[in-house]
Short mmCIF file of N, CA and C in Angstrom, two decimals:
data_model
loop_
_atom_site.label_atom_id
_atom_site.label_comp_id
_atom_site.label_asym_id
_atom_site.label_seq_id
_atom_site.Cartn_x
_atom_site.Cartn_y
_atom_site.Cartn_z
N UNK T 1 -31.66 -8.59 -17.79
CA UNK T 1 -30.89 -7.70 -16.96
C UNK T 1 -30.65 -8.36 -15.62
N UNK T 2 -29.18 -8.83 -15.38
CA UNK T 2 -29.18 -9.27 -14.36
C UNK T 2 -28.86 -8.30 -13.11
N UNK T 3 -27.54 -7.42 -13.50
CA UNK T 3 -27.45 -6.39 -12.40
C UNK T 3 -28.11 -5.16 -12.33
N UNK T 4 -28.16 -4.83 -11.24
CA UNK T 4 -28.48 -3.40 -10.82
C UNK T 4 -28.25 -2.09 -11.89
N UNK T 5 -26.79 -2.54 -12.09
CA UNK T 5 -25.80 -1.62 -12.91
C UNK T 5 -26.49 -1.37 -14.30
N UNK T 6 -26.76 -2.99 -14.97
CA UNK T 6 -27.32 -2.92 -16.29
C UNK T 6 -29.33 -2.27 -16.50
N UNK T 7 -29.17 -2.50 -15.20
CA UNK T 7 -30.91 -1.36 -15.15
C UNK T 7 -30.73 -0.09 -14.79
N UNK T 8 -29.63 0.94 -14.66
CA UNK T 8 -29.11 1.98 -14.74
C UNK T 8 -29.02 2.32 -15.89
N UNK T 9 -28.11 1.67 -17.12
CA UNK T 9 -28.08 1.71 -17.99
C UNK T 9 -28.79 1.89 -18.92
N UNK T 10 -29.72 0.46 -18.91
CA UNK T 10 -31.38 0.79 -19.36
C UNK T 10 -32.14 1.91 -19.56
N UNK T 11 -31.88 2.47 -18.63
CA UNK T 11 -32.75 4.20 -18.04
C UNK T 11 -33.81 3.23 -16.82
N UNK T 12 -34.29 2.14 -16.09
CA UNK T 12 -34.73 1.78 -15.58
C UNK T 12 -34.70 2.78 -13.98
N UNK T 13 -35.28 2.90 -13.26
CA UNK T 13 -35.35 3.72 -12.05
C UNK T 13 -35.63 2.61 -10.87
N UNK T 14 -34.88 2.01 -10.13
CA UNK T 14 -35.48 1.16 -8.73
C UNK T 14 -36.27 1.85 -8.00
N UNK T 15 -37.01 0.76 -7.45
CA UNK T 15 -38.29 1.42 -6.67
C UNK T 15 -37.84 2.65 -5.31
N UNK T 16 -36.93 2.09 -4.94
CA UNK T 16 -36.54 3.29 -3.49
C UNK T 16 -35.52 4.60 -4.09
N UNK T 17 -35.38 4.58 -5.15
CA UNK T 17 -34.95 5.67 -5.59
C UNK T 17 -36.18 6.42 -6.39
N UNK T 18 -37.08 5.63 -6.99
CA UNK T 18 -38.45 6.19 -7.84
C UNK T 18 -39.63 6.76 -6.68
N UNK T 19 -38.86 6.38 -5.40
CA UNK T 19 -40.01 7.18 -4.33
C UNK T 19 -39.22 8.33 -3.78
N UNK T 20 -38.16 8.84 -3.62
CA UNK T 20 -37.39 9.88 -3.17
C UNK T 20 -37.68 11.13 -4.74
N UNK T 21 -37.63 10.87 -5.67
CA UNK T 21 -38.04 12.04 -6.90
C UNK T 21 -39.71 12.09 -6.38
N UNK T 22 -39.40 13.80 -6.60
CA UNK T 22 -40.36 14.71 -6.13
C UNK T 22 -41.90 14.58 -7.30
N UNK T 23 -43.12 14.76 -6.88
CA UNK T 23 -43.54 14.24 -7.94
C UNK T 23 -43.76 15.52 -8.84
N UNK T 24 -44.20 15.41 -10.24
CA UNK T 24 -43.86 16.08 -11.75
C UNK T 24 -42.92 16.22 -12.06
N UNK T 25 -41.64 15.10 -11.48
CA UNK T 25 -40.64 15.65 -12.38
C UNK T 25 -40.56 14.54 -13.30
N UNK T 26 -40.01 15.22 -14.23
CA UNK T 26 -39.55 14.39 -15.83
C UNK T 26 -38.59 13.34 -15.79
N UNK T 27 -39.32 11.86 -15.45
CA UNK T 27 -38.45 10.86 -15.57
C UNK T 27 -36.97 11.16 -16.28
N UNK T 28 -37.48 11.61 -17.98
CA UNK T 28 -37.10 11.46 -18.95
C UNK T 28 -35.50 12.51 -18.29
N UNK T 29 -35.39 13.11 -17.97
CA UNK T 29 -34.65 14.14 -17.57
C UNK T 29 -33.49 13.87 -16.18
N UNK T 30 -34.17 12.74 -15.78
CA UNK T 30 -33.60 11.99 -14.44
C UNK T 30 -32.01 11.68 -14.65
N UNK T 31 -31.29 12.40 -13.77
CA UNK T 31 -29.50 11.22 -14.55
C UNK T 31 -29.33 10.55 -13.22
N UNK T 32 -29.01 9.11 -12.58
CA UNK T 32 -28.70 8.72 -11.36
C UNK T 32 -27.12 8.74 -11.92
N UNK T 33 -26.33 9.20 -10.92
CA UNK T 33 -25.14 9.25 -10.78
C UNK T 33 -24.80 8.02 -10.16
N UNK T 34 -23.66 6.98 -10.05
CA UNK T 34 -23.64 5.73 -9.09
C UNK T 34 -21.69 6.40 -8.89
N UNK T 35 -22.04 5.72 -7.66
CA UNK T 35 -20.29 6.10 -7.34
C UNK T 35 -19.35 5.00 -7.68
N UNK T 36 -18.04 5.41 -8.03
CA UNK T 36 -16.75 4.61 -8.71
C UNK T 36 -16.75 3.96 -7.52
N UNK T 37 -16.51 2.44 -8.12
CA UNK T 37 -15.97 1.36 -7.24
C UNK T 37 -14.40 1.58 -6.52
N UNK T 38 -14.63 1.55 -5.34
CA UNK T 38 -12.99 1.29 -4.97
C UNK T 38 -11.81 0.83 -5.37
N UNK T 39 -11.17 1.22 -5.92
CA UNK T 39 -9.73 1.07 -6.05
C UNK T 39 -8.86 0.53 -4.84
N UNK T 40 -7.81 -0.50 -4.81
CA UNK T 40 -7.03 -0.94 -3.61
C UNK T 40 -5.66 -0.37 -4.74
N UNK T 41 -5.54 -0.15 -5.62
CA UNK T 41 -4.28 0.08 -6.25
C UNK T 41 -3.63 0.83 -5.68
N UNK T 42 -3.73 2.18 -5.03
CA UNK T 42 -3.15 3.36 -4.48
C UNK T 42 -2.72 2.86 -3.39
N UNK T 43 -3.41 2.35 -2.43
CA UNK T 43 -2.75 1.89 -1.09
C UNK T 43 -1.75 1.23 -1.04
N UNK T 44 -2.06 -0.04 -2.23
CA UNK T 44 -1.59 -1.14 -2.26
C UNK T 44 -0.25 -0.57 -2.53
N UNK T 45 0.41 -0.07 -3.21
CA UNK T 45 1.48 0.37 -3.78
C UNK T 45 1.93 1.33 -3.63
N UNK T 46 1.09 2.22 -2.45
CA UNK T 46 2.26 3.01 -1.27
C UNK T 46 2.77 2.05 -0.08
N UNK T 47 1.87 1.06 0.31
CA UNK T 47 2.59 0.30 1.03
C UNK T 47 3.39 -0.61 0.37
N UNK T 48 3.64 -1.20 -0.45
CA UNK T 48 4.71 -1.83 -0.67
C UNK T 48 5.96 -0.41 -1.12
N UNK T 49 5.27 0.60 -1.49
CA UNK T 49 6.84 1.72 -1.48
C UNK T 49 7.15 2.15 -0.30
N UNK T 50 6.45 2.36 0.39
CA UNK T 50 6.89 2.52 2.49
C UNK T 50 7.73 1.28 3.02
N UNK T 51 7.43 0.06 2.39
CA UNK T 51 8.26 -1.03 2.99
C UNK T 51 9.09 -1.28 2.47
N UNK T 52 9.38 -1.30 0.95
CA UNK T 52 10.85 -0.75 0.05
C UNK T 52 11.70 0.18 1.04
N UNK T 53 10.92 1.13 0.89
CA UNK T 53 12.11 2.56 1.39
C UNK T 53 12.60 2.31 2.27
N UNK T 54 11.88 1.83 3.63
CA UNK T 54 12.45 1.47 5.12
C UNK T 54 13.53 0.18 5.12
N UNK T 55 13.33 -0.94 3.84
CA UNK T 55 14.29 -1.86 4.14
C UNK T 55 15.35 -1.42 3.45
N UNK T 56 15.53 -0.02 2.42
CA UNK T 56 16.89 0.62 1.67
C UNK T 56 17.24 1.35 2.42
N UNK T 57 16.31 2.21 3.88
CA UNK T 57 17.08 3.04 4.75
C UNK T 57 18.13 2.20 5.81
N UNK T 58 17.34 1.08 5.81
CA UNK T 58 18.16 0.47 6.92
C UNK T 58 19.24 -0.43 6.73
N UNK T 59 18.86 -0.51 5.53
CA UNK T 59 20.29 -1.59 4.97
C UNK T 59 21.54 0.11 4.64
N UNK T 60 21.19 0.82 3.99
CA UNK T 60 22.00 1.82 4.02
C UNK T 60 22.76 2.27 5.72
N UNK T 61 22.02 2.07 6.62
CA UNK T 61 22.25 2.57 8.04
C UNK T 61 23.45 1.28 8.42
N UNK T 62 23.16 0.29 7.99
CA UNK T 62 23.98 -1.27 8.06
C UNK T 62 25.01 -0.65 7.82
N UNK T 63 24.90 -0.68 6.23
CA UNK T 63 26.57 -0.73 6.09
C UNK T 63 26.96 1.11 6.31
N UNK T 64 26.84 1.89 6.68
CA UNK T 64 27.28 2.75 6.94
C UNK T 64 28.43 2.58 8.39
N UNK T 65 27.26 1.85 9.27
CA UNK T 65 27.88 1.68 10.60
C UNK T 65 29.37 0.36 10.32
N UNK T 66 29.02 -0.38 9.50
CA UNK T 66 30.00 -1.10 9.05
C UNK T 66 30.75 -0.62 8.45
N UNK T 67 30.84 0.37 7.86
CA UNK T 67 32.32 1.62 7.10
C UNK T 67 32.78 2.22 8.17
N UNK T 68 31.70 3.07 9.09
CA UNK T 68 32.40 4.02 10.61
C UNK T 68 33.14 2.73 11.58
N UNK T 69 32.96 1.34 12.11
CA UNK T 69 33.71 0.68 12.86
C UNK T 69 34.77 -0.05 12.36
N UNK T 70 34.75 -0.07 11.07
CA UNK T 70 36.10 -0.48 10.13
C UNK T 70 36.71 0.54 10.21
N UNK T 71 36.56 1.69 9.87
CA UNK T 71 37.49 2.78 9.63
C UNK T 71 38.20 2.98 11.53
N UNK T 72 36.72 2.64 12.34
CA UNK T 72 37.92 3.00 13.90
C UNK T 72 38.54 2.09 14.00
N UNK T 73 38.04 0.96 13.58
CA UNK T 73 39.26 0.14 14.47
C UNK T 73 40.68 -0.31 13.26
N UNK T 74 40.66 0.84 12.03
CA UNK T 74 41.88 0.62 11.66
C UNK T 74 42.51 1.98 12.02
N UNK T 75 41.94 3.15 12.54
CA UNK T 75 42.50 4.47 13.04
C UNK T 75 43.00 4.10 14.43
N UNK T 76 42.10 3.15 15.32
CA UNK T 76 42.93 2.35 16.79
C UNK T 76 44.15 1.84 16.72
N UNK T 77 44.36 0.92 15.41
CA UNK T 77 45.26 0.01 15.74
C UNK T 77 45.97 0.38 15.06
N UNK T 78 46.15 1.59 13.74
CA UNK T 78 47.46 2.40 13.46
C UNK T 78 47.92 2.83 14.37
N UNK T 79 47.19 3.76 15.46
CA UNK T 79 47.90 4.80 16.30
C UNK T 79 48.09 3.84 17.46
N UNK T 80 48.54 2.78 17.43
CA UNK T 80 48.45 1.57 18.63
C UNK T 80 47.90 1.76 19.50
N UNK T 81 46.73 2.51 19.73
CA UNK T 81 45.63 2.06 20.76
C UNK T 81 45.31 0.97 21.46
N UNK T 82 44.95 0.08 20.52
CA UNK T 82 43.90 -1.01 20.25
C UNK T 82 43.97 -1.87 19.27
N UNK T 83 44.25 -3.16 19.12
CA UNK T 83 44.26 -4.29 18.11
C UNK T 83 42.93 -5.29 18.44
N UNK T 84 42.49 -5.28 17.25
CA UNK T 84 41.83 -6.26 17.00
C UNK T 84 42.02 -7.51 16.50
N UNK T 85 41.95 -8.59 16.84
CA UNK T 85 41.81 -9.95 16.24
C UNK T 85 40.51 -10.61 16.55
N UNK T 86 40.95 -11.27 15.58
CA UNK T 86 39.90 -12.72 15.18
C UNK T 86 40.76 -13.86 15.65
N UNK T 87 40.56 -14.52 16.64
CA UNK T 87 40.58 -15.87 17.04
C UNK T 87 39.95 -16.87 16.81
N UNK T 88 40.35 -17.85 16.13
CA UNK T 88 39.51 -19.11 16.46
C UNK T 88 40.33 -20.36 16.99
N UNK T 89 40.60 -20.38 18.54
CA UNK T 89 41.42 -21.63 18.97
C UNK T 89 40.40 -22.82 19.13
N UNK T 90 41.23 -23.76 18.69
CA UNK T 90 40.31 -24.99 19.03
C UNK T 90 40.52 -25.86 20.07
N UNK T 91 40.12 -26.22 20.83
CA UNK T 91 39.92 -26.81 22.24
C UNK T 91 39.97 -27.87 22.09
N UNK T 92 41.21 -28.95 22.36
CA UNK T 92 41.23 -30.46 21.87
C UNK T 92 41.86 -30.90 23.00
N UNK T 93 40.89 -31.70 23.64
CA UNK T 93 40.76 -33.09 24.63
C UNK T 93 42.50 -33.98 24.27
#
């Protein structure tokens, strides 16, 4: 028996738990409960769904704002407000 765990199993009792039982009681009758090992799964995989969601809210927020300033500046430059261009002059020596 190398672990702890497998002298649980056993029915074996460790010494600092065999001094906390009250005395006459019935070994035989003893259950030690041991608590479930930690899990990282749950966390792990709300945070990667918290950091999903926030990079689909914000890419959604992207191109939204990229549909609302396309749409003004073709509602500007119908009602001749405002024209937009794209320039690219090149500067030659």
């Amino acid at each position: 028996m190398q672990l702890p765990e497998d002298q649980f199993r056993a029915g074996h009792i460790p010494a600092d738990i065999y001094r906390q039982i009250p005395h006459g009681t019935d070994l035989r009758k003893v259950v030690i409960v041991q608590e479930a090992p930690r899990s990282y799964k749950g966390p792990i995989v709300l945070t990667l769904v918290i950091v999903a969601g926030s990079i689909a809210v914000l890419l959604v927020i992207a191109f939204v704002v990229q549909v609302i300033a396309g749409a003004a500046i073709a509602v500007l430059s119908a009602s001749g407000g405002i024209s937009y261009t794209i320039s690219r002059n090149n500067k030659h020596k």
